[in-house]
Amino acid sequence: MKDEDTQLDFNFCRNLDFQKNLNVPAINDFLSLLFKNNKISSSIIRKHLKFLIIELYCCWYESQDQFLAVSMSKRGYKAKSRYNPNMISAYCIETIKFLKDNRLIELYPGFYDYKNGFSRLSRIKASELLVKEFEKFDFNIYEILNLKKRESLFLYNKESRLQEYDDTFETHEIREVIRNYNRTMMKTFFDIPSLQDPFILRGDKAKIVISQLSVIGSRDYNLNWNLGGTFSGCWWHKLDIKSIASFSKHMLINDSDTTHVDLANFFSFFLSKKIGIENIDLSYDFFKRKTVFLTKVDQFNYLILKGINSKNFSGFFRSFCNDKKKLGIEEKISKKDLQNFVDLIEKYNNKIYNKFYSNSKLNWDVFASKVFYDLISSVGSTNIPIIKIRDKIFFQTKFERNIIERINSFLSKLIGREDINLIYIKSFGYEFEKKKNLLDTLIGKKLSFSKRYIENKKIFFKLIETNKILINQSLKI
């Protein structure tokens, strides 16, 4: 018989979210029933029990196979932080042990392999006993998300660790834009009708769950506010180039015709501005013909950027090998293959080649995020759902003219030229019955909807109906 651990995917996990709402009425009732023979007098232990039970429920709600990654070291918890509004502390460690002793969780200890420099945090998931209790109870996931002190701005230091900061007029303004956006996204159904599984499998085999628990985003900054921010927090922010290429034409917003703008063809303008070279001509089609592994313009842009940001060819090759599966490149690529690509750059784009291995900090996602941020700022509280996935911006086709005009305007200002040529692509032929209620448009005429998609849609509309007032009040201080 195979060892049980070999059947478990410990990489299918997510980290603890310290920003869940613990003051959900249902959780108090749940704890009272769960520990009716074991009264918990300590308020701090009770708080940490509520936190872990809610996290275990959310993890199970998304997928019964998903784990929670938890630290069993005090260094993994910082109670006095703006990013930890519930002040969750190292008491979590004792609470995890308590849950384990009461057979309510499965615990798989973490480790550090000194020889290979590889480590893994401990993993936990709800036990069969706890799952049986979850199945009897009806938690409102929107109440769980509705924490008024939820932080939506994250500042990282040069070690990529969260850094505390003081609020300013600027941070208040950015935070309000993100909160308005999150309110809209809580009322938005964004999904992939063709997808059968409850998750997207990335090129590196990571499983990304499509979940209404993962629709609240944040804006992330490195070092300071002046360097520009990116976006994270939602399930679509975790997708790679391979999965986006597979599903971008299948993604639908609110079960209706959807269009997306691809900013990839503005990469040369971004590069020109950042490295000070005018009229850069990146002929992707030419390099595609001359290179054995290029199939997408996103791969090409990645290689140019990675070459400039690397210190040397060895670092460039190492980064490429680490990322190539997420780029959608399955075949084995040798150093000679990549060197041939670099040689082509040197021969046909010498000015760009002269910037290779300059250890720059160019960030294409900051540019795309700037366009997106300006866009969601301009639509404000109009409740138009707009979604950014890497350098692609999705919106309902019925808003196409409005959105395209705005993006054109923002790009003209950023690039400094009027002749903007936006590439926008419509979703595949999911045709809908013309009915009064969005809930009635379940049947497509051309491409079929998966059973998972239809079920997710029913759950979404039930959530919306239950939480209309809550969503309108959510995320306000």
Tab-separated table of C-alpha atoms in Angstrom:
chain	number	residue	atom	x	y	z
A	1	MET	CA	0.000	0.000	0.000
A	2	LYS	CA	1.313	3.460	-0.848
A	3	ASP	CA	2.042	5.836	1.980
A	4	GLU	CA	-0.877	8.233	2.524
A	5	ASP	CA	1.351	11.309	2.183
A	6	THR	CA	2.243	10.354	-1.386
A	7	GLN	CA	-1.440	10.799	-2.292
A	8	LEU	CA	-1.576	14.357	-0.911
A	9	ASP	CA	-0.653	17.482	-2.835
A	10	PHE	CA	0.989	19.674	-0.214
A	11	ASN	CA	1.623	22.325	-2.848
A	12	PHE	CA	-2.143	22.792	-3.174
A	13	CYS	CA	-2.388	25.215	-0.299
A	14	ARG	CA	-2.873	28.830	0.630
A	15	ASN	CA	-1.522	31.012	3.411
A	16	LEU	CA	-3.519	32.254	6.382
A	17	ASP	CA	-5.549	35.394	5.737
A	18	PHE	CA	-5.257	37.517	8.873
A	19	GLN	CA	-7.953	39.888	7.648
A	20	LYS	CA	-11.101	37.793	7.970
A	21	ASN	CA	-14.065	39.080	9.982
A	22	LEU	CA	-14.174	37.139	13.279
A	23	ASN	CA	-17.369	38.790	14.523
A	24	VAL	CA	-19.649	36.595	12.470
A	25	PRO	CA	-22.679	35.502	14.545
A	26	ALA	CA	-22.607	31.996	13.061
A	27	ILE	CA	-19.087	31.287	14.313
A	28	ASN	CA	-20.087	31.826	17.947
A	29	ASP	CA	-22.945	29.355	17.549
A	30	PHE	CA	-20.645	26.924	15.768
A	31	LEU	CA	-18.027	27.028	18.543
A	32	SER	CA	-20.693	26.563	21.206
A	33	LEU	CA	-21.907	23.397	19.491
A	34	LEU	CA	-18.423	22.151	18.642
A	35	PHE	CA	-17.077	22.531	22.180
A	36	LYS	CA	-20.263	22.084	24.202
A	37	ASN	CA	-18.472	19.651	26.536
A	38	ASN	CA	-15.277	21.691	26.680
A	39	LYS	CA	-15.931	25.269	27.761
A	40	ILE	CA	-13.316	27.746	26.580
A	41	SER	CA	-12.947	30.468	29.190
A	42	SER	CA	-9.913	32.277	27.765
A	43	SER	CA	-10.989	35.087	25.411
A	44	ILE	CA	-7.658	35.069	23.577
A	45	ILE	CA	-7.834	31.326	22.907
A	46	ARG	CA	-11.440	31.718	21.819
A	47	LYS	CA	-10.444	34.461	19.370
A	48	HIS	CA	-7.728	32.286	17.841
A	49	LEU	CA	-10.126	29.343	17.663
A	50	LYS	CA	-12.621	31.503	15.762
A	51	PHE	CA	-9.861	32.616	13.407
A	52	LEU	CA	-8.612	29.107	12.646
A	53	ILE	CA	-12.092	27.583	12.326
A	54	ILE	CA	-13.087	30.322	9.864
A	55	GLU	CA	-9.876	29.799	7.883
A	56	LEU	CA	-10.357	26.023	7.860
A	57	TYR	CA	-13.941	26.481	6.707
A	58	CYS	CA	-12.935	28.857	3.882
A	59	CYS	CA	-10.156	26.506	2.796
A	60	TRP	CA	-12.569	23.540	2.738
A	61	TYR	CA	-15.271	25.635	1.038
A	62	GLU	CA	-12.902	26.299	-1.883
A	63	SER	CA	-11.677	22.712	-2.172
A	64	GLN	CA	-11.686	19.684	0.117
A	65	ASP	CA	-8.162	18.874	-1.108
A	66	GLN	CA	-6.666	22.268	-0.287
A	67	PHE	CA	-4.354	22.817	2.705
A	68	LEU	CA	-3.617	25.798	4.901
A	69	ALA	CA	0.070	26.667	5.282
A	70	VAL	CA	0.739	27.622	8.927
A	71	SER	CA	3.820	28.647	10.832
A	72	MET	CA	4.648	26.724	14.000
A	73	SER	CA	7.225	29.364	14.935
A	74	LYS	CA	6.535	32.609	16.827
A	75	ARG	CA	8.377	34.473	14.065
A	76	GLY	CA	5.474	33.678	11.750
A	77	TYR	CA	3.104	35.998	13.619
A	78	LYS	CA	3.158	39.752	14.123
A	79	ALA	CA	0.141	40.743	16.185
A	80	LYS	CA	0.836	44.481	16.276
A	81	SER	CA	0.654	45.248	12.588
A	82	ARG	CA	-1.758	47.166	10.391
A	83	TYR	CA	-1.870	44.065	8.190
A	84	ASN	CA	-3.188	42.018	11.139
A	85	PRO	CA	-6.268	43.950	12.336
A	86	ASN	CA	-7.487	41.020	14.482
A	87	MET	CA	-4.131	40.920	16.299
A	88	ILE	CA	-3.658	37.209	15.631
A	89	SER	CA	-0.536	36.137	17.515
A	90	ALA	CA	1.630	33.106	18.232
A	91	TYR	CA	-1.291	31.780	20.294
A	92	CYS	CA	-2.180	30.246	16.942
A	93	ILE	CA	0.469	27.604	17.582
A	94	GLU	CA	-1.162	26.413	20.812
A	95	THR	CA	-4.587	26.621	19.184
A	96	ILE	CA	-3.427	24.427	16.300
A	97	LYS	CA	-2.181	21.862	18.820
A	98	PHE	CA	-5.522	22.066	20.660
A	99	LEU	CA	-7.435	21.388	17.433
A	100	LYS	CA	-5.111	18.490	16.670
A	101	ASP	CA	-5.613	16.982	20.149
A	102	ASN	CA	-9.371	17.213	19.649
A	103	ARG	CA	-9.120	15.416	16.260
A	104	LEU	CA	-10.517	18.438	14.419
A	105	ILE	CA	-7.602	18.896	12.020
A	106	GLU	CA	-5.019	16.917	10.143
A	107	LEU	CA	-1.553	18.318	10.843
A	108	TYR	CA	1.458	17.662	8.621
A	109	PRO	CA	4.642	19.159	10.148
A	110	GLY	CA	6.891	21.374	8.056
A	111	PHE	CA	10.613	20.946	7.604
A	112	TYR	CA	13.825	22.565	6.423
A	113	ASP	CA	16.241	20.607	4.253
A	114	TYR	CA	19.634	22.195	5.036
A	115	LYS	CA	21.429	20.150	2.394
A	116	ASN	CA	19.239	21.275	-0.505
A	117	GLY	CA	18.065	24.576	0.977
A	118	PHE	CA	14.407	23.540	0.660
A	119	SER	CA	11.705	24.148	3.251
A	120	ARG	CA	7.975	23.758	3.711
A	121	LEU	CA	5.656	25.273	6.282
A	122	SER	CA	3.375	22.963	8.230
A	123	ARG	CA	0.070	22.107	6.581
A	124	ILE	CA	-3.337	21.727	8.194
A	125	LYS	CA	-6.825	20.908	6.912
A	126	ALA	CA	-10.176	20.094	8.478
A	127	SER	CA	-10.514	16.496	9.648
A	128	GLU	CA	-13.478	14.328	8.666
A	129	LEU	CA	-14.995	15.078	12.062
A	130	LEU	CA	-14.819	18.852	11.495
A	131	VAL	CA	-15.997	18.561	7.886
A	132	LYS	CA	-19.140	16.767	9.076
A	133	GLU	CA	-19.849	19.754	11.321
A	134	PHE	CA	-19.156	22.210	8.467
A	135	GLU	CA	-21.676	20.375	6.297
A	136	LYS	CA	-24.386	20.937	8.920
A	137	PHE	CA	-23.691	24.656	9.206
A	138	ASP	CA	-24.291	27.531	6.790
A	139	PHE	CA	-21.606	30.206	7.059
A	140	ASN	CA	-22.090	33.410	5.075
A	141	ILE	CA	-18.785	33.890	3.265
A	142	TYR	CA	-19.532	37.559	2.502
A	143	GLU	CA	-19.922	38.245	6.216
A	144	ILE	CA	-16.541	36.576	6.718
A	145	LEU	CA	-14.981	38.868	4.077
A	146	ASN	CA	-16.632	41.989	5.473
A	147	LEU	CA	-13.927	43.219	7.858
A	148	LYS	CA	-14.117	47.002	8.063
A	149	LYS	CA	-10.448	47.345	9.035
A	150	ARG	CA	-9.249	45.231	6.126
A	151	GLU	CA	-6.038	46.687	4.703
A	152	SER	CA	-5.950	47.087	0.936
A	153	LEU	CA	-2.519	48.744	0.605
A	154	PHE	CA	0.611	46.678	1.120
A	155	LEU	CA	4.087	48.189	1.332
A	156	TYR	CA	7.131	45.899	1.032
A	157	ASN	CA	10.753	46.599	1.946
A	158	LYS	CA	13.825	45.588	-0.071
A	159	GLU	CA	13.706	42.100	1.516
A	160	SER	CA	10.123	41.734	0.188
A	161	ARG	CA	8.719	41.785	3.725
A	162	LEU	CA	5.717	43.809	4.782
A	163	GLN	CA	6.617	47.222	6.082
A	164	GLU	CA	4.528	49.412	8.401
A	165	TYR	CA	3.699	52.928	7.188
A	166	ASP	CA	1.929	56.108	8.239
A	167	ASP	CA	-1.253	57.162	6.490
A	168	THR	CA	-1.232	60.201	4.257
A	169	PHE	CA	-3.750	61.892	1.982
A	170	GLU	CA	-2.301	59.831	-0.866
A	171	THR	CA	-2.765	56.467	0.898
A	172	HIS	CA	-6.331	57.364	1.869
A	173	GLU	CA	-7.103	58.248	-1.747
A	174	ILE	CA	-5.625	55.004	-3.144
A	175	ARG	CA	-7.351	52.939	-0.468
A	176	GLU	CA	-10.739	54.452	-1.290
A	177	VAL	CA	-10.301	53.610	-4.994
A	178	ILE	CA	-9.464	49.990	-4.109
A	179	ARG	CA	-12.408	49.721	-1.710
A	180	ASN	CA	-14.832	51.007	-4.350
A	181	TYR	CA	-13.378	48.495	-6.771
A	182	ASN	CA	-13.700	45.631	-4.275
A	183	ARG	CA	-17.338	46.476	-3.617
A	184	THR	CA	-17.980	46.164	-7.335
A	185	MET	CA	-16.114	42.855	-7.552
A	186	MET	CA	-18.132	41.353	-4.685
A	187	LYS	CA	-21.185	41.876	-6.899
A	188	THR	CA	-19.468	40.482	-10.013
A	189	PHE	CA	-19.530	36.936	-11.349
A	190	PHE	CA	-16.252	36.280	-13.176
A	191	ASP	CA	-15.640	32.729	-14.294
A	192	ILE	CA	-14.635	30.395	-17.126
A	193	PRO	CA	-17.595	28.470	-18.637
A	194	SER	CA	-15.395	25.890	-20.377
A	195	LEU	CA	-13.467	24.890	-17.247
A	196	GLN	CA	-14.577	21.536	-15.806
A	197	ASP	CA	-12.347	21.430	-12.722
A	198	PRO	CA	-12.767	23.787	-9.741
A	199	PHE	CA	-9.238	25.051	-10.331
A	200	ILE	CA	-6.893	26.185	-13.098
A	201	LEU	CA	-3.694	24.190	-13.444
A	202	ARG	CA	-0.766	26.502	-14.115
A	203	GLY	CA	2.308	25.530	-16.078
A	204	ASP	CA	4.198	24.799	-12.850
A	205	LYS	CA	1.318	22.482	-11.762
A	206	ALA	CA	0.075	24.924	-9.116
A	207	LYS	CA	-3.709	24.751	-8.696
A	208	ILE	CA	-5.541	28.096	-8.675
A	209	VAL	CA	-9.054	27.782	-7.251
A	210	ILE	CA	-11.797	29.904	-8.797
A	211	SER	CA	-13.596	31.202	-5.734
A	212	GLN	CA	-15.822	34.088	-4.683
A	213	LEU	CA	-13.685	34.139	-1.527
A	214	SER	CA	-10.825	35.453	-3.657
A	215	VAL	CA	-12.308	38.516	-5.354
A	216	ILE	CA	-11.063	41.220	-2.973
A	217	GLY	CA	-7.835	42.738	-4.251
A	218	SER	CA	-5.100	44.986	-2.921
A	219	ARG	CA	-2.478	47.301	-4.348
A	220	ASP	CA	1.133	46.423	-3.554
A	221	TYR	CA	4.120	48.791	-3.485
A	222	ASN	CA	7.852	48.226	-3.106
A	223	LEU	CA	9.874	50.577	-0.874
A	224	ASN	CA	7.670	53.646	-1.393
A	225	TRP	CA	4.571	54.968	-3.126
A	226	ASN	CA	6.533	56.708	-5.894
A	227	LEU	CA	7.740	53.547	-7.660
A	228	GLY	CA	4.225	52.516	-8.678
A	229	GLY	CA	2.030	49.707	-7.441
A	230	THR	CA	0.818	46.373	-8.763
A	231	PHE	CA	-2.311	44.362	-7.915
A	232	SER	CA	-2.773	41.092	-6.022
A	233	GLY	CA	-5.228	39.192	-3.840
A	234	CYS	CA	-7.720	37.821	-6.390
A	235	TRP	CA	-7.603	34.358	-7.925
A	236	TRP	CA	-6.935	35.764	-11.402
A	237	HIS	CA	-3.802	37.559	-10.185
A	238	LYS	CA	-2.175	34.142	-9.680
A	239	LEU	CA	-2.497	32.993	-13.289
A	240	ASP	CA	0.557	32.511	-15.500
A	241	ILE	CA	1.141	33.193	-19.193
A	242	LYS	CA	0.284	29.598	-20.117
A	243	SER	CA	-3.097	29.526	-18.357
A	244	ILE	CA	-4.042	33.002	-19.575
A	245	ALA	CA	-3.303	31.966	-23.156
A	246	SER	CA	-5.530	28.897	-22.704
A	247	PHE	CA	-8.501	30.619	-21.079
A	248	SER	CA	-8.488	34.352	-21.876
A	249	LYS	CA	-11.012	33.969	-24.704
A	250	HIS	CA	-13.301	31.892	-22.484
A	251	MET	CA	-13.494	34.255	-19.513
A	252	LEU	CA	-16.875	35.897	-18.949
A	253	ILE	CA	-17.961	38.750	-16.707
A	254	ASN	CA	-21.510	38.478	-15.339
A	255	ASP	CA	-22.300	35.687	-17.776
A	256	SER	CA	-22.296	38.043	-20.747
A	257	ASP	CA	-20.166	38.809	-23.807
A	258	THR	CA	-16.736	39.904	-22.666
A	259	THR	CA	-13.879	41.759	-24.360
A	260	HIS	CA	-10.290	42.203	-23.269
A	261	VAL	CA	-7.651	44.727	-24.260
A	262	ASP	CA	-4.124	43.375	-24.658
A	263	LEU	CA	-1.458	45.895	-23.659
A	264	ALA	CA	1.365	43.631	-24.879
A	265	ASN	CA	1.868	45.611	-28.077
A	266	PHE	CA	2.720	48.710	-25.991
A	267	PHE	CA	5.696	46.964	-24.430
A	268	SER	CA	8.114	48.627	-26.863
A	269	PHE	CA	6.822	52.089	-25.877
A	270	PHE	CA	7.283	51.201	-22.195
A	271	LEU	CA	10.795	49.930	-22.903
A	272	SER	CA	11.706	52.992	-24.941
A	273	LYS	CA	10.681	55.292	-22.118
A	274	LYS	CA	12.487	53.293	-19.431
A	275	ILE	CA	15.843	52.717	-21.162
A	276	GLY	CA	15.972	55.989	-23.116
A	277	ILE	CA	16.037	54.597	-26.649
A	278	GLU	CA	13.679	56.141	-29.169
A	279	ASN	CA	11.703	54.219	-31.795
A	280	ILE	CA	12.395	50.727	-30.525
A	281	ASP	CA	11.253	48.124	-33.033
A	282	LEU	CA	10.605	44.720	-31.478
A	283	SER	CA	9.697	42.483	-34.392
A	284	TYR	CA	8.152	39.550	-32.551
A	285	ASP	CA	7.155	37.729	-35.758
A	286	PHE	CA	10.752	37.799	-36.975
A	287	PHE	CA	12.125	36.386	-33.707
A	288	LYS	CA	9.368	33.790	-33.624
A	289	ARG	CA	10.543	32.462	-36.991
A	290	LYS	CA	14.180	32.463	-35.903
A	291	THR	CA	13.690	30.947	-32.420
A	292	VAL	CA	12.735	27.339	-31.694
A	293	PHE	CA	10.634	27.962	-28.573
A	294	LEU	CA	8.765	31.263	-29.011
A	295	THR	CA	5.003	30.944	-29.626
A	296	LYS	CA	3.546	34.004	-27.859
A	297	VAL	CA	4.392	37.697	-27.770
A	298	ASP	CA	4.124	37.568	-23.945
A	299	GLN	CA	7.037	35.110	-23.890
A	300	PHE	CA	9.067	37.442	-26.096
A	301	ASN	CA	8.400	40.458	-23.877
A	302	TYR	CA	9.325	38.391	-20.808
A	303	LEU	CA	12.680	37.426	-22.346
A	304	ILE	CA	13.567	41.004	-23.259
A	305	LEU	CA	12.707	42.263	-19.793
A	306	LYS	CA	14.424	39.390	-17.996
A	307	GLY	CA	17.577	39.850	-20.071
A	308	ILE	CA	17.765	43.542	-19.150
A	309	ASN	CA	16.995	42.903	-15.465
A	310	SER	CA	19.529	40.069	-15.083
A	311	LYS	CA	23.131	40.490	-13.924
A	312	ASN	CA	24.608	38.051	-16.426
A	313	PHE	CA	23.710	35.271	-18.835
A	314	SER	CA	23.876	32.581	-16.131
A	315	GLY	CA	21.300	34.415	-14.042
A	316	PHE	CA	19.160	34.985	-17.139
A	317	PHE	CA	19.223	31.286	-18.037
A	318	ARG	CA	18.482	30.236	-14.443
A	319	SER	CA	15.459	32.559	-14.195
A	320	PHE	CA	14.211	31.401	-17.575
A	321	CYS	CA	14.433	27.733	-16.588
A	322	ASN	CA	12.537	28.453	-13.360
A	323	ASP	CA	9.745	30.232	-15.250
A	324	LYS	CA	9.564	28.468	-18.610
A	325	LYS	CA	6.692	26.132	-17.710
A	326	LYS	CA	4.629	29.090	-16.533
A	327	LEU	CA	5.487	30.725	-19.842
A	328	GLY	CA	3.943	27.751	-21.628
A	329	ILE	CA	7.248	26.313	-22.875
A	330	GLU	CA	7.288	22.554	-22.312
A	331	GLU	CA	10.285	21.456	-24.344
A	332	LYS	CA	13.776	21.330	-22.932
A	333	ILE	CA	15.717	24.511	-23.720
A	334	SER	CA	19.504	24.443	-23.610
A	335	LYS	CA	21.862	27.301	-22.862
A	336	LYS	CA	22.746	27.266	-26.543
A	337	ASP	CA	19.093	27.795	-27.518
A	338	LEU	CA	18.782	30.804	-25.237
A	339	GLN	CA	22.173	32.126	-26.312
A	340	ASN	CA	20.989	31.985	-29.938
A	341	PHE	CA	18.073	34.232	-28.937
A	342	VAL	CA	20.474	36.673	-27.267
A	343	ASP	CA	22.712	36.613	-30.357
A	344	LEU	CA	19.728	37.569	-32.510
A	345	ILE	CA	19.024	40.517	-30.206
A	346	GLU	CA	22.644	41.594	-30.490
A	347	LYS	CA	22.580	41.357	-34.283
A	348	TYR	CA	19.194	42.936	-35.041
A	349	ASN	CA	18.477	45.079	-31.935
A	350	ASN	CA	21.923	46.091	-30.800
A	351	LYS	CA	20.707	49.102	-28.822
A	352	ILE	CA	18.543	46.831	-26.695
A	353	TYR	CA	21.295	44.248	-26.391
A	354	ASN	CA	23.571	46.934	-24.937
A	355	LYS	CA	21.095	47.173	-22.029
A	356	PHE	CA	21.169	43.422	-21.368
A	357	TYR	CA	22.583	42.274	-18.009
A	358	SER	CA	22.337	45.792	-16.550
A	359	ASN	CA	20.585	44.474	-13.422
A	360	SER	CA	17.792	46.990	-13.933
A	361	LYS	CA	14.520	46.988	-12.013
A	362	LEU	CA	12.155	47.473	-14.935
A	363	ASN	CA	8.635	46.350	-14.058
A	364	TRP	CA	6.162	45.948	-16.926
A	365	ASP	CA	3.375	45.066	-14.488
A	366	VAL	CA	3.712	48.490	-12.832
A	367	PHE	CA	3.010	50.097	-16.220
A	368	ALA	CA	-0.045	47.884	-16.862
A	369	SER	CA	-1.231	48.470	-13.293
A	370	LYS	CA	-0.986	52.237	-13.757
A	371	VAL	CA	-3.320	52.047	-16.772
A	372	PHE	CA	-5.698	49.815	-14.815
A	373	TYR	CA	-5.646	52.014	-11.709
A	374	ASP	CA	-6.440	55.123	-13.754
A	375	LEU	CA	-9.263	53.194	-15.389
A	376	ILE	CA	-10.949	52.015	-12.170
A	377	SER	CA	-10.429	55.490	-10.666
A	378	SER	CA	-12.237	57.082	-13.599
A	379	VAL	CA	-15.247	54.737	-13.507
A	380	GLY	CA	-15.459	55.243	-9.734
A	381	SER	CA	-18.716	54.054	-8.226
A	382	THR	CA	-20.423	53.276	-11.562
A	383	ASN	CA	-20.279	49.545	-10.729
A	384	ILE	CA	-18.703	48.687	-14.081
A	385	PRO	CA	-16.669	45.529	-13.412
A	386	ILE	CA	-13.171	45.677	-14.934
A	387	ILE	CA	-10.545	42.998	-14.385
A	388	LYS	CA	-6.790	43.078	-14.955
A	389	ILE	CA	-4.964	39.811	-15.602
A	390	ARG	CA	-1.262	40.573	-16.085
A	391	ASP	CA	-1.274	43.002	-19.047
A	392	LYS	CA	-4.811	42.211	-20.215
A	393	ILE	CA	-7.872	44.208	-19.141
A	394	PHE	CA	-11.300	42.521	-19.269
A	395	PHE	CA	-14.738	44.164	-19.356
A	396	GLN	CA	-18.245	43.443	-20.593
A	397	THR	CA	-18.567	44.079	-24.314
A	398	LYS	CA	-21.554	46.373	-23.767
A	399	PHE	CA	-19.159	48.876	-22.122
A	400	GLU	CA	-16.590	48.528	-24.895
A	401	ARG	CA	-16.793	52.036	-26.373
A	402	ASN	CA	-16.586	53.721	-22.982
A	403	ILE	CA	-13.664	51.609	-21.748
A	404	ILE	CA	-11.670	51.753	-24.999
A	405	GLU	CA	-11.902	55.552	-25.100
A	406	ARG	CA	-10.638	55.810	-21.524
A	407	ILE	CA	-7.729	53.404	-22.054
A	408	ASN	CA	-6.769	55.271	-25.231
A	409	SER	CA	-6.707	58.518	-23.283
A	410	PHE	CA	-4.575	57.112	-20.447
A	411	LEU	CA	-2.102	55.446	-22.807
A	412	SER	CA	-1.740	58.639	-24.878
A	413	LYS	CA	-0.687	60.524	-21.762
A	414	LEU	CA	1.680	57.791	-20.554
A	415	ILE	CA	3.339	57.215	-23.916
A	416	GLY	CA	3.207	60.789	-25.173
A	417	ARG	CA	1.617	60.119	-28.540
A	418	GLU	CA	-1.884	60.169	-29.982
A	419	ASP	CA	-1.751	57.334	-32.542
A	420	ILE	CA	-2.745	54.557	-30.154
A	421	ASN	CA	-3.567	51.196	-31.719
A	422	LEU	CA	-5.386	49.112	-29.121
A	423	ILE	CA	-5.749	45.393	-29.689
A	424	TYR	CA	-8.995	44.152	-28.203
A	425	ILE	CA	-10.330	40.620	-28.405
A	426	LYS	CA	-13.836	39.302	-27.826
A	427	SER	CA	-14.581	36.127	-25.909
A	428	PHE	CA	-15.452	32.945	-27.787
A	429	GLY	CA	-18.989	32.271	-28.995
A	430	TYR	CA	-20.944	31.858	-25.802
A	431	GLU	CA	-24.329	33.058	-27.009
A	432	PHE	CA	-27.061	33.747	-24.511
A	433	GLU	CA	-30.822	33.592	-24.538
A	434	LYS	CA	-32.238	37.115	-24.402
A	435	LYS	CA	-34.063	36.985	-21.121
A	436	LYS	CA	-34.929	39.595	-18.515
A	437	ASN	CA	-33.039	38.031	-15.643
A	438	LEU	CA	-29.301	37.311	-15.753
A	439	LEU	CA	-29.931	34.150	-13.749
A	440	ASP	CA	-31.980	32.760	-16.637
A	441	THR	CA	-29.127	32.896	-19.170
A	442	LEU	CA	-27.641	29.516	-18.297
A	443	ILE	CA	-27.787	27.862	-21.705
A	444	GLY	CA	-25.291	28.692	-24.448
A	445	LYS	CA	-26.042	28.132	-28.110
A	446	LYS	CA	-22.514	27.599	-29.392
A	447	LEU	CA	-20.102	26.539	-26.641
A	448	SER	CA	-21.396	24.517	-23.710
A	449	PHE	CA	-21.187	25.601	-20.086
A	450	SER	CA	-19.600	23.185	-17.642
A	451	LYS	CA	-21.574	21.750	-14.756
A	452	ARG	CA	-19.120	23.453	-12.367
A	453	TYR	CA	-19.787	26.847	-13.971
A	454	ILE	CA	-23.552	26.491	-13.694
A	455	GLU	CA	-23.285	25.426	-10.045
A	456	ASN	CA	-20.935	28.323	-9.240
A	457	LYS	CA	-23.377	30.685	-10.843
A	458	LYS	CA	-26.284	29.446	-8.735
A	459	ILE	CA	-24.195	29.824	-5.574
A	460	PHE	CA	-23.159	33.335	-6.615
A	461	PHE	CA	-26.713	34.561	-7.125
A	462	LYS	CA	-27.785	33.071	-3.819
A	463	LEU	CA	-24.934	34.966	-2.130
A	464	ILE	CA	-25.866	38.208	-3.864
A	465	GLU	CA	-29.523	37.924	-2.902
A	466	THR	CA	-28.592	37.228	0.723
A	467	ASN	CA	-26.021	40.011	0.961
A	468	LYS	CA	-27.368	42.974	-1.012
A	469	ILE	CA	-27.290	45.340	1.977
A	470	LEU	CA	-24.021	43.911	3.293
A	471	ILE	CA	-22.167	44.400	-0.013
A	472	ASN	CA	-23.288	48.024	-0.309
A	473	GLN	CA	-21.976	48.703	3.196
A	474	SER	CA	-18.891	46.516	2.940
A	475	LEU	CA	-15.269	47.569	3.303
A	476	LYS	CA	-16.203	50.988	4.698
A	477	ILE	CA	-14.521	52.437	7.754
